[in-house]
PDB file of C-alpha atoms and ligand atoms in Angstrom:
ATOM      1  CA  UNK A   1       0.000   0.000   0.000  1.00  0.00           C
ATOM      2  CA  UNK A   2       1.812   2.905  -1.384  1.00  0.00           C
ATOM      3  CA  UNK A   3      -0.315   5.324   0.281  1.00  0.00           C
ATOM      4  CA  UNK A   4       0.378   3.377   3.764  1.00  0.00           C
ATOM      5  CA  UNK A   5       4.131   3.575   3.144  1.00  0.00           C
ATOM      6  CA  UNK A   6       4.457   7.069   2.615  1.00  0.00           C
ATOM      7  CA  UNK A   7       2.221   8.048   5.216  1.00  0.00           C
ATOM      8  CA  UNK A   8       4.734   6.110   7.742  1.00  0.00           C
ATOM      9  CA  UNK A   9       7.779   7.476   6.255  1.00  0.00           C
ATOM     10  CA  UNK A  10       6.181  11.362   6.798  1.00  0.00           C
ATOM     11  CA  UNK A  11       5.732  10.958  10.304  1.00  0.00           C
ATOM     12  CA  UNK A  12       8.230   8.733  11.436  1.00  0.00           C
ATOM     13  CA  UNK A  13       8.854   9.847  15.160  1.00  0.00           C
ATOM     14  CA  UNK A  14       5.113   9.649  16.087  1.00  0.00           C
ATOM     15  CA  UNK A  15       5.545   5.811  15.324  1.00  0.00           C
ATOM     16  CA  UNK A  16       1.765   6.312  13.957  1.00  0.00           C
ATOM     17  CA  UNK A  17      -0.076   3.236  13.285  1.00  0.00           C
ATOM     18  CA  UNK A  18      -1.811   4.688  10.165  1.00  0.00           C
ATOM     19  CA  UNK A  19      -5.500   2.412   8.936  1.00  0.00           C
ATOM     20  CA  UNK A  20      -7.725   3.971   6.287  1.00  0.00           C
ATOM     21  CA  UNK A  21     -11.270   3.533   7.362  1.00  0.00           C
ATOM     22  CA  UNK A  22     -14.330   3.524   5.404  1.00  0.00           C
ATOM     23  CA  UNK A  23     -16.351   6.915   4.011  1.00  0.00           C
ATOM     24  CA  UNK A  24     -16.653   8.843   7.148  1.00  0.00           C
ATOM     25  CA  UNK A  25     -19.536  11.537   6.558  1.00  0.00           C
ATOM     26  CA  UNK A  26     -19.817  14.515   8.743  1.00  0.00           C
ATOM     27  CA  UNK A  27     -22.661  14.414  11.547  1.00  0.00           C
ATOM     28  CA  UNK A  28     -22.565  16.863  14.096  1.00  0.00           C
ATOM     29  CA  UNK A  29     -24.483  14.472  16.362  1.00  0.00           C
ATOM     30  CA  UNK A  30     -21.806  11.764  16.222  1.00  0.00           C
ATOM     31  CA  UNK A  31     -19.015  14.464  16.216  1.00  0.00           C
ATOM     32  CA  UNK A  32     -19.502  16.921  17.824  1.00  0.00           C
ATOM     33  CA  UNK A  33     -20.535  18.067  21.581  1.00  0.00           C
ATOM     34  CA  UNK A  34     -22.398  21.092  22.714  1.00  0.00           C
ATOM     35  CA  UNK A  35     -20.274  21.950  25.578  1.00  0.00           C
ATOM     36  CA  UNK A  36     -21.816  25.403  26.400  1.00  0.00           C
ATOM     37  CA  UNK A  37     -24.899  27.906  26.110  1.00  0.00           C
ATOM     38  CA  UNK A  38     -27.653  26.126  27.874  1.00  0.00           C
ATOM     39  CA  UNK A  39     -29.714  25.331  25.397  1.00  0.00           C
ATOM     40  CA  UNK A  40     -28.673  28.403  22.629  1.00  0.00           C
ATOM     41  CA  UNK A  41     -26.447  25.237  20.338  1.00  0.00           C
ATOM     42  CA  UNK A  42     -28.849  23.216  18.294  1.00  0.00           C
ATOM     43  CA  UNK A  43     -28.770  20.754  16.315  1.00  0.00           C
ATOM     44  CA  UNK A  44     -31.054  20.157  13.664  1.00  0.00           C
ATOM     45  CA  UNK A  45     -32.092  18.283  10.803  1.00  0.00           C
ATOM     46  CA  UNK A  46     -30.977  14.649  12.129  1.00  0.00           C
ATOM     47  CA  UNK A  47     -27.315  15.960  12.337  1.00  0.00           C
ATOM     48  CA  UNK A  48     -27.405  18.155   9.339  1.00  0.00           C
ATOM     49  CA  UNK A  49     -27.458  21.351  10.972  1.00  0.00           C
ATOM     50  CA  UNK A  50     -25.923  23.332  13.928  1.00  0.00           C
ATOM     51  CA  UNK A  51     -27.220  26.697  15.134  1.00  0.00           C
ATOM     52  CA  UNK A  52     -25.079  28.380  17.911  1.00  0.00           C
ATOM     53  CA  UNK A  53     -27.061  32.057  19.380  1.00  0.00           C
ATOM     54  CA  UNK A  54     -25.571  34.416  21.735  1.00  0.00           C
ATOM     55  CA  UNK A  55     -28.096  36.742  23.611  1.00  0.00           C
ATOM     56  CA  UNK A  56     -27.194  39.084  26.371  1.00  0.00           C
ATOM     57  CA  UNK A  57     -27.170  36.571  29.367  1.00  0.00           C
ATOM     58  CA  UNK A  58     -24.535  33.747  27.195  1.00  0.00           C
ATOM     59  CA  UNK A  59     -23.277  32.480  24.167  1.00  0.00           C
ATOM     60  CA  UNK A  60     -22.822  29.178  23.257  1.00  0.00           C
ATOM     61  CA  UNK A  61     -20.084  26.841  21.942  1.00  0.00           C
ATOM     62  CA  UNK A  62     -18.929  23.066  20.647  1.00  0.00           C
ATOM     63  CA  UNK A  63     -16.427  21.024  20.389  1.00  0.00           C
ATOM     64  CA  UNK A  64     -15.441  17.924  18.395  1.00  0.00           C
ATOM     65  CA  UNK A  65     -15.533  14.188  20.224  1.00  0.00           C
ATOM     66  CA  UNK A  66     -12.435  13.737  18.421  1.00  0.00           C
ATOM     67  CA  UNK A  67      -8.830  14.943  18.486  1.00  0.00           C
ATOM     68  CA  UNK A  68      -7.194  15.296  15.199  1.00  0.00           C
ATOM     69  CA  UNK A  69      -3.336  15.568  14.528  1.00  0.00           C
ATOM     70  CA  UNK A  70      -2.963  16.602  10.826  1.00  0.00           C
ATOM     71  CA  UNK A  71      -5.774  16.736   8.420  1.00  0.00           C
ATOM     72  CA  UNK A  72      -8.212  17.913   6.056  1.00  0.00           C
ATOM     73  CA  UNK A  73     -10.954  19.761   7.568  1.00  0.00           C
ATOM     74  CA  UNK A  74     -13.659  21.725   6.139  1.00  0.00           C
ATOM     75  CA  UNK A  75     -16.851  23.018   7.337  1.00  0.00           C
ATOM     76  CA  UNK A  76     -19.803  25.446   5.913  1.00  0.00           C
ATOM     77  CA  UNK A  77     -20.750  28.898   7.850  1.00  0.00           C
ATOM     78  CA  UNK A  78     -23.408  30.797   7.825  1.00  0.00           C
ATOM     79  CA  UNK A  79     -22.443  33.784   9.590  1.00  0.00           C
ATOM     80  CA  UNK A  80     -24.736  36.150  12.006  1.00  0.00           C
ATOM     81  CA  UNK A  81     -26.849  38.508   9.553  1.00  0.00           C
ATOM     82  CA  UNK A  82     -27.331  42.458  10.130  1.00  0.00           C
ATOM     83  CA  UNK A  83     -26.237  44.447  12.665  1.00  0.00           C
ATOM     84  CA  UNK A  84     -23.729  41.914  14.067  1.00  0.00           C
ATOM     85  CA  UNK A  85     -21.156  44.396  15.444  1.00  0.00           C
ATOM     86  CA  UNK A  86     -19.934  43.223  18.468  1.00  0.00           C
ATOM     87  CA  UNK A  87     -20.122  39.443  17.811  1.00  0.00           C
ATOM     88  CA  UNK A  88     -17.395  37.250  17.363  1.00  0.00           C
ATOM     89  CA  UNK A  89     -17.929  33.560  15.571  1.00  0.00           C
ATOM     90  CA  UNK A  90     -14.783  31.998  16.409  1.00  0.00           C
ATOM     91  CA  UNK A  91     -13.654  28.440  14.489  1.00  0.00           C
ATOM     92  CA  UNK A  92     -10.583  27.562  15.328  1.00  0.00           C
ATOM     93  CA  UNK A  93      -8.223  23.970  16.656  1.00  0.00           C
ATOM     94  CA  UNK A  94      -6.317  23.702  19.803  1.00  0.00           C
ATOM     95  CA  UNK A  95      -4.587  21.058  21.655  1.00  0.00           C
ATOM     96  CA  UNK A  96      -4.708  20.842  25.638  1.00  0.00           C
ATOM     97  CA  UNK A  97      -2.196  22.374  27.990  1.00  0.00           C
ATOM     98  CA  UNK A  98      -0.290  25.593  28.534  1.00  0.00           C
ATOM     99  CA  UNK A  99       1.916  25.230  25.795  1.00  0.00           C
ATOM    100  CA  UNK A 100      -0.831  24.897  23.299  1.00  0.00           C
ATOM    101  CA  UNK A 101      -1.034  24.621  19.112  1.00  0.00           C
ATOM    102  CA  UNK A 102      -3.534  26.471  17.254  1.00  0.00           C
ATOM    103  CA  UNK A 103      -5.138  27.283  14.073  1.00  0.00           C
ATOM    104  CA  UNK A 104      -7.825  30.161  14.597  1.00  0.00           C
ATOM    105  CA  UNK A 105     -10.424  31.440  12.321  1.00  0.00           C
ATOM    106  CA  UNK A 106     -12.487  34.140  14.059  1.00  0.00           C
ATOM    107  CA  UNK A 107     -15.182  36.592  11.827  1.00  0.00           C
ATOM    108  CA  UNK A 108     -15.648  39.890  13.519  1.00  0.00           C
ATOM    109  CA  UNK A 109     -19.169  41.335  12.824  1.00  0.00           C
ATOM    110  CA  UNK A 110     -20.297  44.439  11.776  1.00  0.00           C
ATOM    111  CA  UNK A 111     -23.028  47.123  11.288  1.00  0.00           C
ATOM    112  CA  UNK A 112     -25.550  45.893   9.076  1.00  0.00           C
ATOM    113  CA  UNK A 113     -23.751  46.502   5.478  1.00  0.00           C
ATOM    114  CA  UNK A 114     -20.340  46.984   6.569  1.00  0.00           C
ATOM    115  CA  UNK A 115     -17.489  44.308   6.109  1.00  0.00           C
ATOM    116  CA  UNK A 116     -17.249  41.554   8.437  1.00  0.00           C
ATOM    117  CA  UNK A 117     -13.254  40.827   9.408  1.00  0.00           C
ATOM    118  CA  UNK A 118     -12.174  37.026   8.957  1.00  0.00           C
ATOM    119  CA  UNK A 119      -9.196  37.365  11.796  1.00  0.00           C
ATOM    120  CA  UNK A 120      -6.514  34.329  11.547  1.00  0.00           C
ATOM    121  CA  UNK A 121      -3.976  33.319  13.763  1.00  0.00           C
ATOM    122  CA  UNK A 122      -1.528  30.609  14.778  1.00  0.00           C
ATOM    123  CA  UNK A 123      -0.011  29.363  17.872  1.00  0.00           C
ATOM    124  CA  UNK A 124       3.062  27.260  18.519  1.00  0.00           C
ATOM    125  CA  UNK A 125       3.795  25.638  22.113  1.00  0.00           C
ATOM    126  CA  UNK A 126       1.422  28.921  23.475  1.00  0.00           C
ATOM    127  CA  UNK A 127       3.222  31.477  21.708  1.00  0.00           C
ATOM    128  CA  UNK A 128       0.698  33.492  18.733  1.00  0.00           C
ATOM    129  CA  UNK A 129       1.182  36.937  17.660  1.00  0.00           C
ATOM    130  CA  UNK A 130       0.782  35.636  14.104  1.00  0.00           C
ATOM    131  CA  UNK A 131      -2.560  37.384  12.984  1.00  0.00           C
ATOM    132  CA  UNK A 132      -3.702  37.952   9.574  1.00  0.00           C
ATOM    133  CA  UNK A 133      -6.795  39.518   8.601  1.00  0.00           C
ATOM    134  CA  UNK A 134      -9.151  39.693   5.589  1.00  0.00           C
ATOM    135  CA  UNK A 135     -12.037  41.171   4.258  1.00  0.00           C
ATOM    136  CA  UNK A 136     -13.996  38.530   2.428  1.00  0.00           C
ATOM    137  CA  UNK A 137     -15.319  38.671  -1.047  1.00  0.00           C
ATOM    138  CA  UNK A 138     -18.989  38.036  -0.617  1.00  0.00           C
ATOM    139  CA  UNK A 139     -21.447  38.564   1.991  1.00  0.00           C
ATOM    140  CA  UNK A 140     -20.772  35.970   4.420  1.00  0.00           C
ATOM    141  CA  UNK A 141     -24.138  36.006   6.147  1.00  0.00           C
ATOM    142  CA  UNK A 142     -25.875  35.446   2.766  1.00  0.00           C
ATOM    143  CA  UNK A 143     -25.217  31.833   2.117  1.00  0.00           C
ATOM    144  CA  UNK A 144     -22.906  28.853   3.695  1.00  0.00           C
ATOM    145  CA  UNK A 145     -19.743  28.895   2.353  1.00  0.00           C
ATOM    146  CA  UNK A 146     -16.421  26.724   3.115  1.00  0.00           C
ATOM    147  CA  UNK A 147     -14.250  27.553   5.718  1.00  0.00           C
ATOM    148  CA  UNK A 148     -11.001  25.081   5.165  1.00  0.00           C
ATOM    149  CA  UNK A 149      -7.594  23.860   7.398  1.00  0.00           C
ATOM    150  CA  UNK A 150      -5.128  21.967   5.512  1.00  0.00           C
ATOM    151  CA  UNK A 151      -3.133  20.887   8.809  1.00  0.00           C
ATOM    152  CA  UNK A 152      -0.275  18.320   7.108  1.00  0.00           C
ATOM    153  CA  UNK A 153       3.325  18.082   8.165  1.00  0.00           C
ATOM    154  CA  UNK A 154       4.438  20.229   5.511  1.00  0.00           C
ATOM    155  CA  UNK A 155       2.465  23.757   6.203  1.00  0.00           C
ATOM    156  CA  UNK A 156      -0.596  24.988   7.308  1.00  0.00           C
ATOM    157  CA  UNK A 157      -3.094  26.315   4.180  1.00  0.00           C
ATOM    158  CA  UNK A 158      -6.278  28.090   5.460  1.00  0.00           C
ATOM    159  CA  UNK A 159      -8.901  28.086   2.525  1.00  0.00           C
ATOM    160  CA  UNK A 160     -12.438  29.994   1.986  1.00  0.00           C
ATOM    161  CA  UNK A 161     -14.080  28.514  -0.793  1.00  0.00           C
ATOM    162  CA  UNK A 162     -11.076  26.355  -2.058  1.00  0.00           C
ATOM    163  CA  UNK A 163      -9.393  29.443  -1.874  1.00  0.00           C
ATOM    164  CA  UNK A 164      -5.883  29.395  -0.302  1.00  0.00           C
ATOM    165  CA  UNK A 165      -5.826  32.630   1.854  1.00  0.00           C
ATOM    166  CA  UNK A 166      -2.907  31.842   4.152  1.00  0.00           C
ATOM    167  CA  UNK A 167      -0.127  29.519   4.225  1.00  0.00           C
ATOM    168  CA  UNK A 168       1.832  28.818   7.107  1.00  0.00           C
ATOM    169  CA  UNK A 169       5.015  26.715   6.651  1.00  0.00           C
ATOM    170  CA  UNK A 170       6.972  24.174   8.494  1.00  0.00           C
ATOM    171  CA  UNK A 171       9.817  26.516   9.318  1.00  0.00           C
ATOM    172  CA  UNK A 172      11.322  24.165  12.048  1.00  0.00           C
ATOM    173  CA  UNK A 173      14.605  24.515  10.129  1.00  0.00           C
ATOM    174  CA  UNK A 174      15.135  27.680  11.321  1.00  0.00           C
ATOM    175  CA  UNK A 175      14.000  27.015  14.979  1.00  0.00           C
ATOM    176  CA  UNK A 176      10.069  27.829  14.816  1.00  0.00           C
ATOM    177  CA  UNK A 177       7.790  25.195  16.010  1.00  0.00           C
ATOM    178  CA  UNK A 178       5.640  23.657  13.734  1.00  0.00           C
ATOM    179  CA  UNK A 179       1.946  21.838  15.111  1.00  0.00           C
ATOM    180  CA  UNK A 180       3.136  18.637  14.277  1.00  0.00           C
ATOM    181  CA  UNK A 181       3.261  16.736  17.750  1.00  0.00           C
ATOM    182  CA  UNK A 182       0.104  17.876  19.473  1.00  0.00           C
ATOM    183  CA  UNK A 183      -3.621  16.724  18.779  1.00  0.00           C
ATOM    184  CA  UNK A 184      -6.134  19.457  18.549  1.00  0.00           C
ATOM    185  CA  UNK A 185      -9.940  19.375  19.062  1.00  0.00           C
ATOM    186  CA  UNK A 186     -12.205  21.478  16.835  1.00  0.00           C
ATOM    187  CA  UNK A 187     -13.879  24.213  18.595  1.00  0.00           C
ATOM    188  CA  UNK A 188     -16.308  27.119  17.848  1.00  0.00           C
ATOM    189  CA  UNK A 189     -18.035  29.116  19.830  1.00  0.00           C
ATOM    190  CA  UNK A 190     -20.482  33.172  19.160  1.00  0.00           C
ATOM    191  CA  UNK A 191     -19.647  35.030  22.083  1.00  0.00           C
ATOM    192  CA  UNK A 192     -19.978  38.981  23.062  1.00  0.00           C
ATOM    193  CA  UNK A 193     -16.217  40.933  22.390  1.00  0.00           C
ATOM    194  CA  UNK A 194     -17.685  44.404  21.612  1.00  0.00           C
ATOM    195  CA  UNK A 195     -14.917  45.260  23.789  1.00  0.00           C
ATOM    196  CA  UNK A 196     -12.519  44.790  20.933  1.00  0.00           C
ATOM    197  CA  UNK A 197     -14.227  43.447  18.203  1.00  0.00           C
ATOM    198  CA  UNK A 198     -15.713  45.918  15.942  1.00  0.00           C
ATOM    199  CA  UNK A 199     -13.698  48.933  14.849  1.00  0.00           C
ATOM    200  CA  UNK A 200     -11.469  48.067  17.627  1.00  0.00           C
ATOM    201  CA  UNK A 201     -14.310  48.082  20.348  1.00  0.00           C
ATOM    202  CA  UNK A 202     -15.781  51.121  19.456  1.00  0.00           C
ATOM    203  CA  UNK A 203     -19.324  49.588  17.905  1.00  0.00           C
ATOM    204  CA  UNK A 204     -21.203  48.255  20.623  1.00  0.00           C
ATOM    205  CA  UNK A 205     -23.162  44.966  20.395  1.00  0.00           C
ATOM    206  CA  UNK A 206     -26.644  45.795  19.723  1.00  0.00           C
ATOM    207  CA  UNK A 207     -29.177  43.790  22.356  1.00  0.00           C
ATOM    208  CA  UNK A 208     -32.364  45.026  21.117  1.00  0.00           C
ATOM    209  CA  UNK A 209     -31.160  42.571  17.745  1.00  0.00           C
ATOM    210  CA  UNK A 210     -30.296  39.496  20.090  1.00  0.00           C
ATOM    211  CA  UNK A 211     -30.914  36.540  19.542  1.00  0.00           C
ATOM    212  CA  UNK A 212     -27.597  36.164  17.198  1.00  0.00           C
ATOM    213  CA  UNK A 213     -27.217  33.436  15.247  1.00  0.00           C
ATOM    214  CA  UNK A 214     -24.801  31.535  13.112  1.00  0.00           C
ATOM    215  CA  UNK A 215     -25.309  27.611  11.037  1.00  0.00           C
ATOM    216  CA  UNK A 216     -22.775  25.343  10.454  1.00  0.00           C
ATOM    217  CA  UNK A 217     -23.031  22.259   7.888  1.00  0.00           C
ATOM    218  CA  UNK A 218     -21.245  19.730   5.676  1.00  0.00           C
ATOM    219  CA  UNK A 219     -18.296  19.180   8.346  1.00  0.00           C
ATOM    220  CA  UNK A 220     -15.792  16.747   6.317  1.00  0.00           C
ATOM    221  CA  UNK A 221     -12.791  15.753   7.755  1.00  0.00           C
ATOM    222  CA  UNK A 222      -9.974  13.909   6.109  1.00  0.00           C
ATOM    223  CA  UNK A 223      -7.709  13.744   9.007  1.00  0.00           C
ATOM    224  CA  UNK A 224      -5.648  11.564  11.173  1.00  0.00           C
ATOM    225  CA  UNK A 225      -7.961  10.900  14.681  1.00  0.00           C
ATOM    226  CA  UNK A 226      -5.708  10.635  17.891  1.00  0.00           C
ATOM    227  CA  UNK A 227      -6.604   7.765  19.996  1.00  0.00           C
ATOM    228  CA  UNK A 228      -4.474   6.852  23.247  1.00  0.00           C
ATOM    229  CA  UNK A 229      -1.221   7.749  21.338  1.00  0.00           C
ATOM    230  CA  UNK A 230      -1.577   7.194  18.154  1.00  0.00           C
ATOM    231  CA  UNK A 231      -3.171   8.011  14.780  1.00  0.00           C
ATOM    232  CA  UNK A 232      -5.321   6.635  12.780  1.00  0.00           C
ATOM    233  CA  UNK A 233      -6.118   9.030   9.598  1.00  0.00           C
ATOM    234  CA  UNK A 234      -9.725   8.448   7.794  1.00  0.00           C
ATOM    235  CA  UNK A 235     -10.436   9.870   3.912  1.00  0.00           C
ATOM    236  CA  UNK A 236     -13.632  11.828   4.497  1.00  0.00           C
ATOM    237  CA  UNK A 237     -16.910  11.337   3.146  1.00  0.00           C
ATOM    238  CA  UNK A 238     -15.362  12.211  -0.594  1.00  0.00           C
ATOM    239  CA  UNK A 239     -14.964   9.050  -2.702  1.00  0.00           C
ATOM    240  CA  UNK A 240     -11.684   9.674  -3.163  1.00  0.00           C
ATOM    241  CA  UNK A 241      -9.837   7.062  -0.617  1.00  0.00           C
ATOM    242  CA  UNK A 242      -6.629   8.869  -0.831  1.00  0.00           C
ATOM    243  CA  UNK A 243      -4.322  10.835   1.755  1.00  0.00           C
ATOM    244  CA  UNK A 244      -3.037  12.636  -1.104  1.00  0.00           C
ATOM    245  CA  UNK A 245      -3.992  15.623   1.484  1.00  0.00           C
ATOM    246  CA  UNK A 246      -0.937  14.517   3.849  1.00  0.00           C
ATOM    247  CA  UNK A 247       1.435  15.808   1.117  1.00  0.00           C
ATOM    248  CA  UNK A 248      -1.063  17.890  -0.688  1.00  0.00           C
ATOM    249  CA  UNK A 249       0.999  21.275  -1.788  1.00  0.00           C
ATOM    250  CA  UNK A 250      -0.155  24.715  -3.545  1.00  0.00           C
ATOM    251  CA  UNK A 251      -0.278  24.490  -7.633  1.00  0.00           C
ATOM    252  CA  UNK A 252       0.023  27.382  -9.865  1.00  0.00           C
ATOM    253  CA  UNK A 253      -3.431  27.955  -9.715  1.00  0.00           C
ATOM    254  CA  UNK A 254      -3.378  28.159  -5.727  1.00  0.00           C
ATOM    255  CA  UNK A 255      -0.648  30.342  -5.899  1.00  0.00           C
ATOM    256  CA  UNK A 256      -2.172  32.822  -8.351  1.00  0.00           C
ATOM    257  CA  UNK A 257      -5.394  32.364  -5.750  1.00  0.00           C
ATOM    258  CA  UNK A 258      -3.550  33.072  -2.599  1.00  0.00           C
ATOM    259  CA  UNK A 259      -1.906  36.361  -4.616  1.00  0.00           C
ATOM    260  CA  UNK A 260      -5.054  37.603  -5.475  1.00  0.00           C
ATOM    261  CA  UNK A 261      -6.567  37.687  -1.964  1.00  0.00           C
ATOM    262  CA  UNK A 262      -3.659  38.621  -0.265  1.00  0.00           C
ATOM    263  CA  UNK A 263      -3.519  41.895  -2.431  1.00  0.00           C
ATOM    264  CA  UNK A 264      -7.000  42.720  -2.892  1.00  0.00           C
ATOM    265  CA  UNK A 265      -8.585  41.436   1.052  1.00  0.00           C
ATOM    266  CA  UNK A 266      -5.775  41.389   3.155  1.00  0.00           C
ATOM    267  CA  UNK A 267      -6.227  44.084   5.574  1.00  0.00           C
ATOM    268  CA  UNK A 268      -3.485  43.077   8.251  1.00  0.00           C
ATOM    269  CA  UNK A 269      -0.144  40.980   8.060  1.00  0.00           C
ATOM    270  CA  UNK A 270       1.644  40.902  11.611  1.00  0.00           C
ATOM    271  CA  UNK A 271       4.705  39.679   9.070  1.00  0.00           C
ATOM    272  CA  UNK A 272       4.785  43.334   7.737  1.00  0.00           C
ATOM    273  CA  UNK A 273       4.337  45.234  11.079  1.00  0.00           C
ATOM    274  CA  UNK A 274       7.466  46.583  11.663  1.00  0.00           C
ATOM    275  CA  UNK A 275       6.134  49.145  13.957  1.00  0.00           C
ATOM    276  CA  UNK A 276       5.576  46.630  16.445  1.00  0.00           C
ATOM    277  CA  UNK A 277       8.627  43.817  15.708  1.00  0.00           C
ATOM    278  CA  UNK A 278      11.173  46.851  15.931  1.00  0.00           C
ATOM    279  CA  UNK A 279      13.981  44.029  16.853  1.00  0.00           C
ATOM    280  CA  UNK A 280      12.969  42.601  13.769  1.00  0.00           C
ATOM    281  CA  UNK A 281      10.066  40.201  11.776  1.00  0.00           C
ATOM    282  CA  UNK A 282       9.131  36.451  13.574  1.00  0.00           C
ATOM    283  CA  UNK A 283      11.590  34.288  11.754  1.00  0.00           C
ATOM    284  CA  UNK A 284       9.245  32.749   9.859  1.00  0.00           C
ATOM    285  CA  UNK A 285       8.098  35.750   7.579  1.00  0.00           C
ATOM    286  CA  UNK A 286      11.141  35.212   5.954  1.00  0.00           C
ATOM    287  CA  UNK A 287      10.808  31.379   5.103  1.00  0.00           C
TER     288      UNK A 287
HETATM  289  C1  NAG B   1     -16.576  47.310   9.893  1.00  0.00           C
HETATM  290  O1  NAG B   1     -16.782  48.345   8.975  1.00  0.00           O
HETATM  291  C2  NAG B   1     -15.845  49.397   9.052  1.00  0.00           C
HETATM  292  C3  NAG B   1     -16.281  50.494   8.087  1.00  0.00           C
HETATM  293  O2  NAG B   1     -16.347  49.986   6.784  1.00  0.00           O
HETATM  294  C4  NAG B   1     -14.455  48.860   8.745  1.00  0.00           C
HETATM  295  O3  NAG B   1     -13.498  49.878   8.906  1.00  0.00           O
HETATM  296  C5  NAG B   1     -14.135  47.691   9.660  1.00  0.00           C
HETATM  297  O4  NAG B   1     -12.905  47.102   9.261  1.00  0.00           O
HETATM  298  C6  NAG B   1     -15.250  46.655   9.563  1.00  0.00           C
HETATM  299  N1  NAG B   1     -15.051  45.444  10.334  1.00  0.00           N
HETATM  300  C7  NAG B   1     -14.863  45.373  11.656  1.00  0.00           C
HETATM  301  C8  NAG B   1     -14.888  44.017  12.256  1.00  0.00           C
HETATM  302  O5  NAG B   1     -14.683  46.340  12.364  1.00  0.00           O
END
């Protein structure tokens, strides 16, 4: 099994015992647990569909059953529609511990019309100060549309749409941690930050609109599930039975992709901030 073989040789220190396992179709039911809100997460449609709502006494928040350590994971958003300054949806994986890994996509809302911010960030061993931010190029409250991780040992590619928008790469090299030895879970969670959130804090969550409320659907995960030490990595509900995601690398195509957003929605790049690196960029903006 060539696909077996290469997946051992990529990971040889986490002495993975690698199995691919039938289609494995995303149901938030059997994936996923409602771990806050009191009754504000939903889900619907036998497993189709998850509502999260934040009014002014909580928000609400879940969490995959699983912990994944590399994979392919995509999931549909519908974000909170009209006056959702002051919200935060935050999507995101993280491993236990104080020296945590993670791989955060947060969407900052906005007055009804104005541009929602799709914040990133990354964290090695508990250290982040890696954000990136975007404007998107729809309306993201409009429809569902696909929020990806490409978590392999190779880089990091965050994806809207099939989209590469960021790439974060295994610099290890040249002495920055990479997210290759701790599981994450997948969490998400629409909470209050109008401290911060919109224009920096200054737009104030509006109650009288509450209850917010964002929809998730179509979670697929290609990924390697950690189970008492090691890994067993499953190929989605796609046909395809491949990992070709382990090795999976930007084409020309991606790269013209990534170009375009970066120049025409990137609104913040902590890997151009000189102002506030003045002993120099994070190693890693020069890989
Ligand atoms: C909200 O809209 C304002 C005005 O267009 C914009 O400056 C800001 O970046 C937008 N997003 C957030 C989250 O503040």
């Amino acid at each position: 099994m060539a696909i077996l073989c290469k997946a051992m040789i990529l990971l040889p220190i986490l002495q993975l015992a690698i199995s691919l396992t039938a289609a494995y179709g995303g149901n938030f039911n059997q994936d996923f647990d409602v771990t806050w809100g009191d009754g504000r997460a939903k889900i619907m449609n036998y497993g189709q569909l998850l509502t999260l709502s934040l009014d002014k006494a909580s928000g609400s928040g879940f969490q995959s059953k699983n912990e994944y350590l590399f994979g392919k994971i995509d999931m549909q958003l519908k974000l909170v529609p009209g006056n959702s300054a002051g919200t935060v949806t935050a999507y995101y994986l993280k491993s236990a511990g104080s020296n945590w890994d993670e791989i955060d996509f947060e969407f900052l809302g906005n007055l009804s019309g104005d541009p929602y911010i799709l914040h990133t960030n990354i964290f090695t061993q508990g250290k982040g100060d890696r954000e990136q931010q975007f404007y998107l190029w729809f309306d993201p409250t409009r429809n569902f549309h696909t929020y990806s991780i490409l978590w392999n040992p190779q880089h990091i590619i965050f994806s809207v749409d099939g989209r590469p928008i960021r790439v974060f790469k295994n610099a290890e090299a040249i002495g920055v941690p990479f997210l290759n030895k701790q599981p994450m879970r997948i969490y998400s969670s629409l909470w209050n930050a109008d401290d911060w959130a919109t224009r920096g804090g200054l737009i104030k969550t509006d109650w009288t609109k509450a209850p917010f409320t964002a929809a998730y659907r179509n979670f697929n995960a290609n990924a390697c599930v950690w189970s008492s030490g090691s890994s067993s990595c499953t190929s989605g509900s796609s046909s395809s039975s491949s990992n070709a995601w382990l090795t999976q690398e930007l084409d020309v195509t991606n790269h013209r992709m990534l170009r375009w957003v970066r120049k025409n929605y990137m609104i913040y790049n902590y890997c151009t901030d000189l102002k506030r690196f003045p002993q120099g960029l994070p190693a890693e903006c020069k890989f």
